[in-house]
């Protein structure tokens, strides 16, 4: 009789928890520090709860209920409640951090996909450099004054800028900017050794030679047209001229190596 009573009291908590809902106190533990807002759904009862900033939660459940845990930064998991869980003051549920690994991305340049094709920029719209924008603003032709029609419809601002000399100054800035762009493009097209070894320009005079060729209209036009073959041909001619004008002897790379 005593043994029967022992087993009865031993099985009583299981019977009680399996029949009645109770409040489960739990805490989500994870390597992630973002534990707030984790959703817990009791799939058996369809009720839910959300964790606080420290990962704690409370939910109504009974033995054998399945709890579904989910969060954007954690791997979802299910936890089946046992009798032992209801005997604990706090149930700990471990969740793993979710790390999204991106596949290798290959960047391919498509000639037909650009700002114009996507409708971002109107077709045939002229693009301006910083100096060109300043000059266009200074020569503004958007508003016409009847008094300035004989001058081609120049705006009042345009007339003031012209008289003050600001337009002339901006035109000079534009010339300087274009030469800077040209020198930058030359550096992209040619290594410095090309000038010293192929064109035989002394190393100390390469920078001077670059400024010299930047003044040549034929070379400038070839670079603008991205015709590297023609540009290289003109460079060879200009190198000979530059050495004569500067009264320099062609550099000897063999001497430099010695």
mmCIF file of C-alpha atoms in Angstrom:
data_model
loop_
_atom_site.group_PDB
_atom_site.id
_atom_site.type_symbol
_atom_site.label_atom_id
_atom_site.label_comp_id
_atom_site.label_asym_id
_atom_site.label_seq_id
_atom_site.Cartn_x
_atom_site.Cartn_y
_atom_site.Cartn_z
ATOM 1 C CA UNK A 1 0.000 0.000 0.000
ATOM 2 C CA UNK A 2 2.840 2.342 0.895
ATOM 3 C CA UNK A 3 4.546 1.616 -2.450
ATOM 4 C CA UNK A 4 1.345 2.415 -4.326
ATOM 5 C CA UNK A 5 0.996 5.725 -2.519
ATOM 6 C CA UNK A 6 4.671 6.527 -3.295
ATOM 7 C CA UNK A 7 4.198 5.970 -7.012
ATOM 8 C CA UNK A 8 0.939 7.926 -6.926
ATOM 9 C CA UNK A 9 2.575 11.021 -5.445
ATOM 10 C CA UNK A 10 5.523 10.555 -7.789
ATOM 11 C CA UNK A 11 3.286 10.591 -10.845
ATOM 12 C CA UNK A 12 0.886 13.235 -9.542
ATOM 13 C CA UNK A 13 2.900 16.293 -10.810
ATOM 14 C CA UNK A 14 3.135 14.741 -14.256
ATOM 15 C CA UNK A 15 -0.582 14.148 -14.350
ATOM 16 C CA UNK A 16 -1.393 17.641 -13.106
ATOM 17 C CA UNK A 17 0.974 19.463 -15.517
ATOM 18 C CA UNK A 18 -0.135 17.314 -18.453
ATOM 19 C CA UNK A 19 -3.778 18.195 -17.890
ATOM 20 C CA UNK A 20 -3.612 21.873 -16.866
ATOM 21 C CA UNK A 21 -1.895 24.897 -18.339
ATOM 22 C CA UNK A 22 0.760 26.542 -16.211
ATOM 23 C CA UNK A 23 2.987 29.564 -16.602
ATOM 24 C CA UNK A 24 6.481 28.697 -17.776
ATOM 25 C CA UNK A 25 9.247 31.167 -16.877
ATOM 26 C CA UNK A 26 12.137 30.979 -19.291
ATOM 27 C CA UNK A 27 15.205 32.709 -20.647
ATOM 28 C CA UNK A 28 16.783 32.536 -24.098
ATOM 29 C CA UNK A 29 20.582 32.241 -24.017
ATOM 30 C CA UNK A 30 22.772 32.889 -27.050
ATOM 31 C CA UNK A 31 26.120 34.237 -28.204
ATOM 32 C CA UNK A 32 24.151 37.102 -29.731
ATOM 33 C CA UNK A 33 23.596 40.122 -27.505
ATOM 34 C CA UNK A 34 20.304 40.932 -29.271
ATOM 35 C CA UNK A 35 17.825 38.942 -27.211
ATOM 36 C CA UNK A 36 14.902 41.350 -27.221
ATOM 37 C CA UNK A 37 11.872 40.701 -29.410
ATOM 38 C CA UNK A 38 12.345 36.930 -29.885
ATOM 39 C CA UNK A 39 8.940 35.440 -30.687
ATOM 40 C CA UNK A 40 7.769 32.335 -28.818
ATOM 41 C CA UNK A 41 4.713 30.514 -30.146
ATOM 42 C CA UNK A 42 3.030 27.607 -28.371
ATOM 43 C CA UNK A 43 2.214 25.488 -31.412
ATOM 44 C CA UNK A 44 -0.213 23.392 -29.389
ATOM 45 C CA UNK A 45 -2.215 26.252 -27.894
ATOM 46 C CA UNK A 46 -1.538 28.904 -30.562
ATOM 47 C CA UNK A 47 -0.694 31.490 -27.922
ATOM 48 C CA UNK A 48 2.532 33.473 -27.904
ATOM 49 C CA UNK A 49 4.974 35.675 -26.052
ATOM 50 C CA UNK A 50 7.975 37.918 -26.730
ATOM 51 C CA UNK A 51 11.288 38.117 -24.857
ATOM 52 C CA UNK A 52 12.419 41.270 -23.071
ATOM 53 C CA UNK A 53 15.803 42.974 -23.512
ATOM 54 C CA UNK A 54 17.553 40.299 -21.419
ATOM 55 C CA UNK A 55 15.882 37.313 -23.097
ATOM 56 C CA UNK A 56 13.341 36.514 -20.368
ATOM 57 C CA UNK A 57 9.807 35.366 -21.203
ATOM 58 C CA UNK A 58 6.615 33.879 -19.736
ATOM 59 C CA UNK A 59 4.132 31.693 -21.580
ATOM 60 C CA UNK A 60 1.150 29.520 -20.711
ATOM 61 C CA UNK A 61 1.711 25.839 -21.565
ATOM 62 C CA UNK A 62 1.478 22.250 -20.364
ATOM 63 C CA UNK A 63 3.615 19.121 -20.616
ATOM 64 C CA UNK A 64 4.368 18.007 -24.194
ATOM 65 C CA UNK A 65 3.500 21.394 -25.695
ATOM 66 C CA UNK A 66 5.908 22.494 -28.415
ATOM 67 C CA UNK A 67 7.321 26.021 -28.239
ATOM 68 C CA UNK A 68 8.584 27.622 -31.448
ATOM 69 C CA UNK A 69 11.361 30.246 -31.022
ATOM 70 C CA UNK A 70 12.207 32.592 -33.905
ATOM 71 C CA UNK A 71 14.140 35.823 -34.498
ATOM 72 C CA UNK A 72 15.770 37.479 -37.495
ATOM 73 C CA UNK A 73 19.269 37.160 -36.016
ATOM 74 C CA UNK A 74 18.923 33.659 -34.543
ATOM 75 C CA UNK A 75 18.323 30.177 -35.912
ATOM 76 C CA UNK A 76 14.737 29.129 -35.304
ATOM 77 C CA UNK A 77 14.228 26.152 -32.985
ATOM 78 C CA UNK A 78 11.490 24.150 -31.340
ATOM 79 C CA UNK A 79 11.458 23.127 -27.693
ATOM 80 C CA UNK A 80 9.181 20.369 -26.336
ATOM 81 C CA UNK A 81 8.260 20.928 -22.684
ATOM 82 C CA UNK A 82 8.744 18.100 -20.201
ATOM 83 C CA UNK A 83 7.516 17.575 -16.653
ATOM 84 C CA UNK A 84 10.939 18.528 -15.393
ATOM 85 C CA UNK A 85 10.632 21.962 -17.018
ATOM 86 C CA UNK A 86 7.564 22.739 -14.877
ATOM 87 C CA UNK A 87 9.485 21.887 -11.729
ATOM 88 C CA UNK A 88 12.175 24.466 -12.526
ATOM 89 C CA UNK A 89 12.086 28.115 -11.535
ATOM 90 C CA UNK A 90 13.581 29.057 -14.930
ATOM 91 C CA UNK A 91 13.817 27.150 -18.203
ATOM 92 C CA UNK A 92 16.880 27.992 -20.312
ATOM 93 C CA UNK A 93 16.526 27.692 -24.077
ATOM 94 C CA UNK A 94 19.696 27.990 -26.141
ATOM 95 C CA UNK A 95 19.564 29.553 -29.603
ATOM 96 C CA UNK A 96 22.365 29.800 -32.156
ATOM 97 C CA UNK A 97 23.322 33.008 -33.934
ATOM 98 C CA UNK A 98 22.303 33.198 -37.546
ATOM 99 C CA UNK A 99 25.178 34.119 -39.879
ATOM 100 C CA UNK A 100 24.221 34.713 -43.490
ATOM 101 C CA UNK A 101 27.140 33.927 -45.782
ATOM 102 C CA UNK A 102 26.908 35.624 -49.148
ATOM 103 C CA UNK A 103 27.796 33.660 -52.222
ATOM 104 C CA UNK A 104 30.684 34.926 -54.303
ATOM 105 C CA UNK A 105 29.504 37.785 -56.471
ATOM 106 C CA UNK A 106 30.957 38.348 -59.919
ATOM 107 C CA UNK A 107 30.730 41.941 -61.139
ATOM 108 C CA UNK A 108 30.207 42.104 -64.884
ATOM 109 C CA UNK A 109 30.158 45.371 -66.751
ATOM 110 C CA UNK A 110 27.345 45.475 -69.268
ATOM 111 C CA UNK A 111 27.754 48.148 -71.898
ATOM 112 C CA UNK A 112 24.007 48.437 -72.488
ATOM 113 C CA UNK A 113 23.150 48.926 -68.824
ATOM 114 C CA UNK A 114 23.806 52.473 -67.695
ATOM 115 C CA UNK A 115 22.057 55.483 -66.201
ATOM 116 C CA UNK A 116 20.486 56.369 -69.564
ATOM 117 C CA UNK A 117 19.185 52.836 -70.240
ATOM 118 C CA UNK A 118 17.697 52.691 -66.747
ATOM 119 C CA UNK A 119 15.927 56.014 -67.262
ATOM 120 C CA UNK A 120 17.862 57.798 -64.519
ATOM 121 C CA UNK A 121 19.435 60.316 -66.900
ATOM 122 C CA UNK A 122 17.765 61.558 -70.121
ATOM 123 C CA UNK A 123 19.394 60.436 -73.352
ATOM 124 C CA UNK A 124 21.942 62.789 -74.957
ATOM 125 C CA UNK A 125 22.139 64.929 -71.825
ATOM 126 C CA UNK A 126 25.402 66.808 -71.635
ATOM 127 C CA UNK A 127 27.499 66.205 -68.535
ATOM 128 C CA UNK A 128 29.581 69.015 -67.043
ATOM 129 C CA UNK A 129 32.831 69.092 -65.107
ATOM 130 C CA UNK A 130 33.012 71.365 -62.014
ATOM 131 C CA UNK A 131 34.682 74.164 -64.009
ATOM 132 C CA UNK A 132 32.152 73.825 -66.837
ATOM 133 C CA UNK A 133 29.263 74.076 -64.381
ATOM 134 C CA UNK A 134 30.686 77.287 -62.889
ATOM 135 C CA UNK A 135 31.146 78.787 -66.339
ATOM 136 C CA UNK A 136 27.657 77.756 -67.465
ATOM 137 C CA UNK A 137 26.172 79.364 -64.354
ATOM 138 C CA UNK A 138 28.174 82.566 -64.889
ATOM 139 C CA UNK A 139 27.023 82.827 -68.533
ATOM 140 C CA UNK A 140 23.411 81.956 -67.624
ATOM 141 C CA UNK A 141 21.096 82.286 -70.663
ATOM 142 C CA UNK A 142 17.888 81.008 -69.070
ATOM 143 C CA UNK A 143 16.375 84.459 -68.431
ATOM 144 C CA UNK A 144 16.423 87.104 -71.121
ATOM 145 C CA UNK A 145 16.236 90.853 -70.704
ATOM 146 C CA UNK A 146 14.650 92.848 -73.590
ATOM 147 C CA UNK A 147 17.449 95.409 -73.219
ATOM 148 C CA UNK A 148 20.063 92.716 -73.911
ATOM 149 C CA UNK A 149 18.546 91.211 -77.053
ATOM 150 C CA UNK A 150 21.160 92.994 -79.238
ATOM 151 C CA UNK A 151 23.800 91.127 -77.210
ATOM 152 C CA UNK A 152 22.289 87.768 -78.121
ATOM 153 C CA UNK A 153 19.879 87.569 -75.230
ATOM 154 C CA UNK A 154 22.527 87.459 -72.504
ATOM 155 C CA UNK A 155 21.122 87.579 -68.983
ATOM 156 C CA UNK A 156 21.830 90.439 -66.567
ATOM 157 C CA UNK A 157 24.015 88.116 -64.476
ATOM 158 C CA UNK A 158 25.894 87.089 -67.593
ATOM 159 C CA UNK A 159 26.537 90.728 -68.520
ATOM 160 C CA UNK A 160 27.767 91.589 -65.004
ATOM 161 C CA UNK A 161 30.079 88.585 -64.972
ATOM 162 C CA UNK A 162 31.420 89.511 -68.381
ATOM 163 C CA UNK A 163 32.123 93.118 -67.355
ATOM 164 C CA UNK A 164 33.679 92.165 -64.017
ATOM 165 C CA UNK A 165 36.047 89.701 -65.652
ATOM 166 C CA UNK A 166 34.676 86.715 -63.726
ATOM 167 C CA UNK A 167 33.677 84.913 -66.927
ATOM 168 C CA UNK A 168 37.197 85.306 -68.307
ATOM 169 C CA UNK A 169 38.645 83.953 -65.076
ATOM 170 C CA UNK A 170 36.313 80.926 -65.155
ATOM 171 C CA UNK A 171 37.294 80.211 -68.759
ATOM 172 C CA UNK A 172 40.937 80.106 -67.679
ATOM 173 C CA UNK A 173 40.007 77.746 -64.849
ATOM 174 C CA UNK A 174 38.284 75.511 -67.395
ATOM 175 C CA UNK A 175 41.443 75.372 -69.529
ATOM 176 C CA UNK A 176 43.532 74.442 -66.486
ATOM 177 C CA UNK A 177 41.017 71.772 -65.444
ATOM 178 C CA UNK A 178 41.058 70.169 -68.880
ATOM 179 C CA UNK A 179 44.853 70.020 -68.833
ATOM 180 C CA UNK A 180 44.744 68.398 -65.400
ATOM 181 C CA UNK A 181 42.288 65.806 -66.698
ATOM 182 C CA UNK A 182 44.554 65.196 -69.689
ATOM 183 C CA UNK A 183 47.637 64.702 -67.496
ATOM 184 C CA UNK A 184 45.692 62.291 -65.326
ATOM 185 C CA UNK A 185 44.596 60.311 -68.388
ATOM 186 C CA UNK A 186 48.199 60.178 -69.681
ATOM 187 C CA UNK A 187 49.259 58.662 -66.358
ATOM 188 C CA UNK A 188 46.540 56.023 -66.763
ATOM 189 C CA UNK A 189 47.634 55.185 -70.310
ATOM 190 C CA UNK A 190 51.411 55.189 -69.904
ATOM 191 C CA UNK A 191 53.824 54.035 -67.220
ATOM 192 C CA UNK A 192 56.589 56.468 -66.298
ATOM 193 C CA UNK A 193 59.204 54.047 -67.660
ATOM 194 C CA UNK A 194 57.607 54.444 -71.096
ATOM 195 C CA UNK A 195 58.859 58.030 -71.231
ATOM 196 C CA UNK A 196 62.354 57.274 -69.943
ATOM 197 C CA UNK A 197 63.072 53.976 -71.717
ATOM 198 C CA UNK A 198 60.986 54.168 -74.890
ATOM 199 C CA UNK A 199 60.957 57.900 -75.585
ATOM 200 C CA UNK A 200 64.395 58.465 -73.984
ATOM 201 C CA UNK A 201 63.246 61.450 -71.915
ATOM 202 C CA UNK A 202 65.600 62.041 -68.942
ATOM 203 C CA UNK A 203 63.822 61.103 -65.705
ATOM 204 C CA UNK A 204 64.122 64.631 -64.268
ATOM 205 C CA UNK A 205 62.418 66.100 -67.333
ATOM 206 C CA UNK A 206 59.426 63.754 -67.649
ATOM 207 C CA UNK A 207 57.049 66.131 -65.830
ATOM 208 C CA UNK A 208 58.119 69.008 -68.057
ATOM 209 C CA UNK A 209 57.569 66.841 -71.136
ATOM 210 C CA UNK A 210 54.045 66.005 -69.968
ATOM 211 C CA UNK A 211 53.157 69.689 -69.723
ATOM 212 C CA UNK A 212 54.736 70.160 -73.159
ATOM 213 C CA UNK A 213 52.563 67.501 -74.833
ATOM 214 C CA UNK A 214 49.446 68.745 -73.002
ATOM 215 C CA UNK A 215 49.690 71.924 -75.112
ATOM 216 C CA UNK A 216 49.670 69.985 -78.397
ATOM 217 C CA UNK A 217 46.240 70.019 -80.078
ATOM 218 C CA UNK A 218 46.846 66.851 -82.148
ATOM 219 C CA UNK A 219 47.838 64.855 -79.078
ATOM 220 C CA UNK A 220 44.945 66.288 -77.042
ATOM 221 C CA UNK A 221 42.474 65.308 -79.766
ATOM 222 C CA UNK A 222 43.882 61.750 -79.979
ATOM 223 C CA UNK A 223 43.554 61.340 -76.207
ATOM 224 C CA UNK A 224 40.037 62.755 -76.288
ATOM 225 C CA UNK A 225 39.130 60.206 -78.994
ATOM 226 C CA UNK A 226 40.807 57.434 -76.910
ATOM 227 C CA UNK A 227 43.021 56.618 -79.890
ATOM 228 C CA UNK A 228 46.074 55.315 -78.043
ATOM 229 C CA UNK A 229 47.846 54.244 -81.255
ATOM 230 C CA UNK A 230 47.722 57.763 -82.690
ATOM 231 C CA UNK A 231 48.552 59.289 -79.319
ATOM 232 C CA UNK A 232 51.668 57.095 -79.015
ATOM 233 C CA UNK A 233 52.763 58.030 -82.540
ATOM 234 C CA UNK A 234 52.402 61.742 -81.772
ATOM 235 C CA UNK A 235 54.243 61.277 -78.461
ATOM 236 C CA UNK A 236 57.237 59.884 -80.355
ATOM 237 C CA UNK A 237 57.320 62.963 -82.590
ATOM 238 C CA UNK A 238 56.906 65.329 -79.654
ATOM 239 C CA UNK A 239 59.686 63.575 -77.721
ATOM 240 C CA UNK A 240 62.157 64.294 -80.515
ATOM 241 C CA UNK A 241 61.030 67.929 -80.670
ATOM 242 C CA UNK A 242 61.198 68.327 -76.885
ATOM 243 C CA UNK A 243 64.741 66.986 -76.692
ATOM 244 C CA UNK A 244 65.842 69.397 -79.447
ATOM 245 C CA UNK A 245 64.096 72.419 -77.954
ATOM 246 C CA UNK A 246 65.446 71.657 -74.485
ATOM 247 C CA UNK A 247 68.902 70.859 -75.902
ATOM 248 C CA UNK A 248 68.907 67.541 -74.048
ATOM 249 C CA UNK A 249 70.555 64.279 -74.970
ATOM 250 C CA UNK A 250 68.298 61.217 -75.062
ATOM 251 C CA UNK A 251 68.490 59.254 -71.805
ATOM 252 C CA UNK A 252 70.365 55.972 -71.947
ATOM 253 C CA UNK A 253 68.624 53.322 -69.861
ATOM 254 C CA UNK A 254 71.725 51.121 -70.065
ATOM 255 C CA UNK A 255 73.783 53.838 -68.403
ATOM 256 C CA UNK A 256 71.162 54.203 -65.703
ATOM 257 C CA UNK A 257 71.229 50.460 -65.026
ATOM 258 C CA UNK A 258 75.004 50.555 -64.647
#
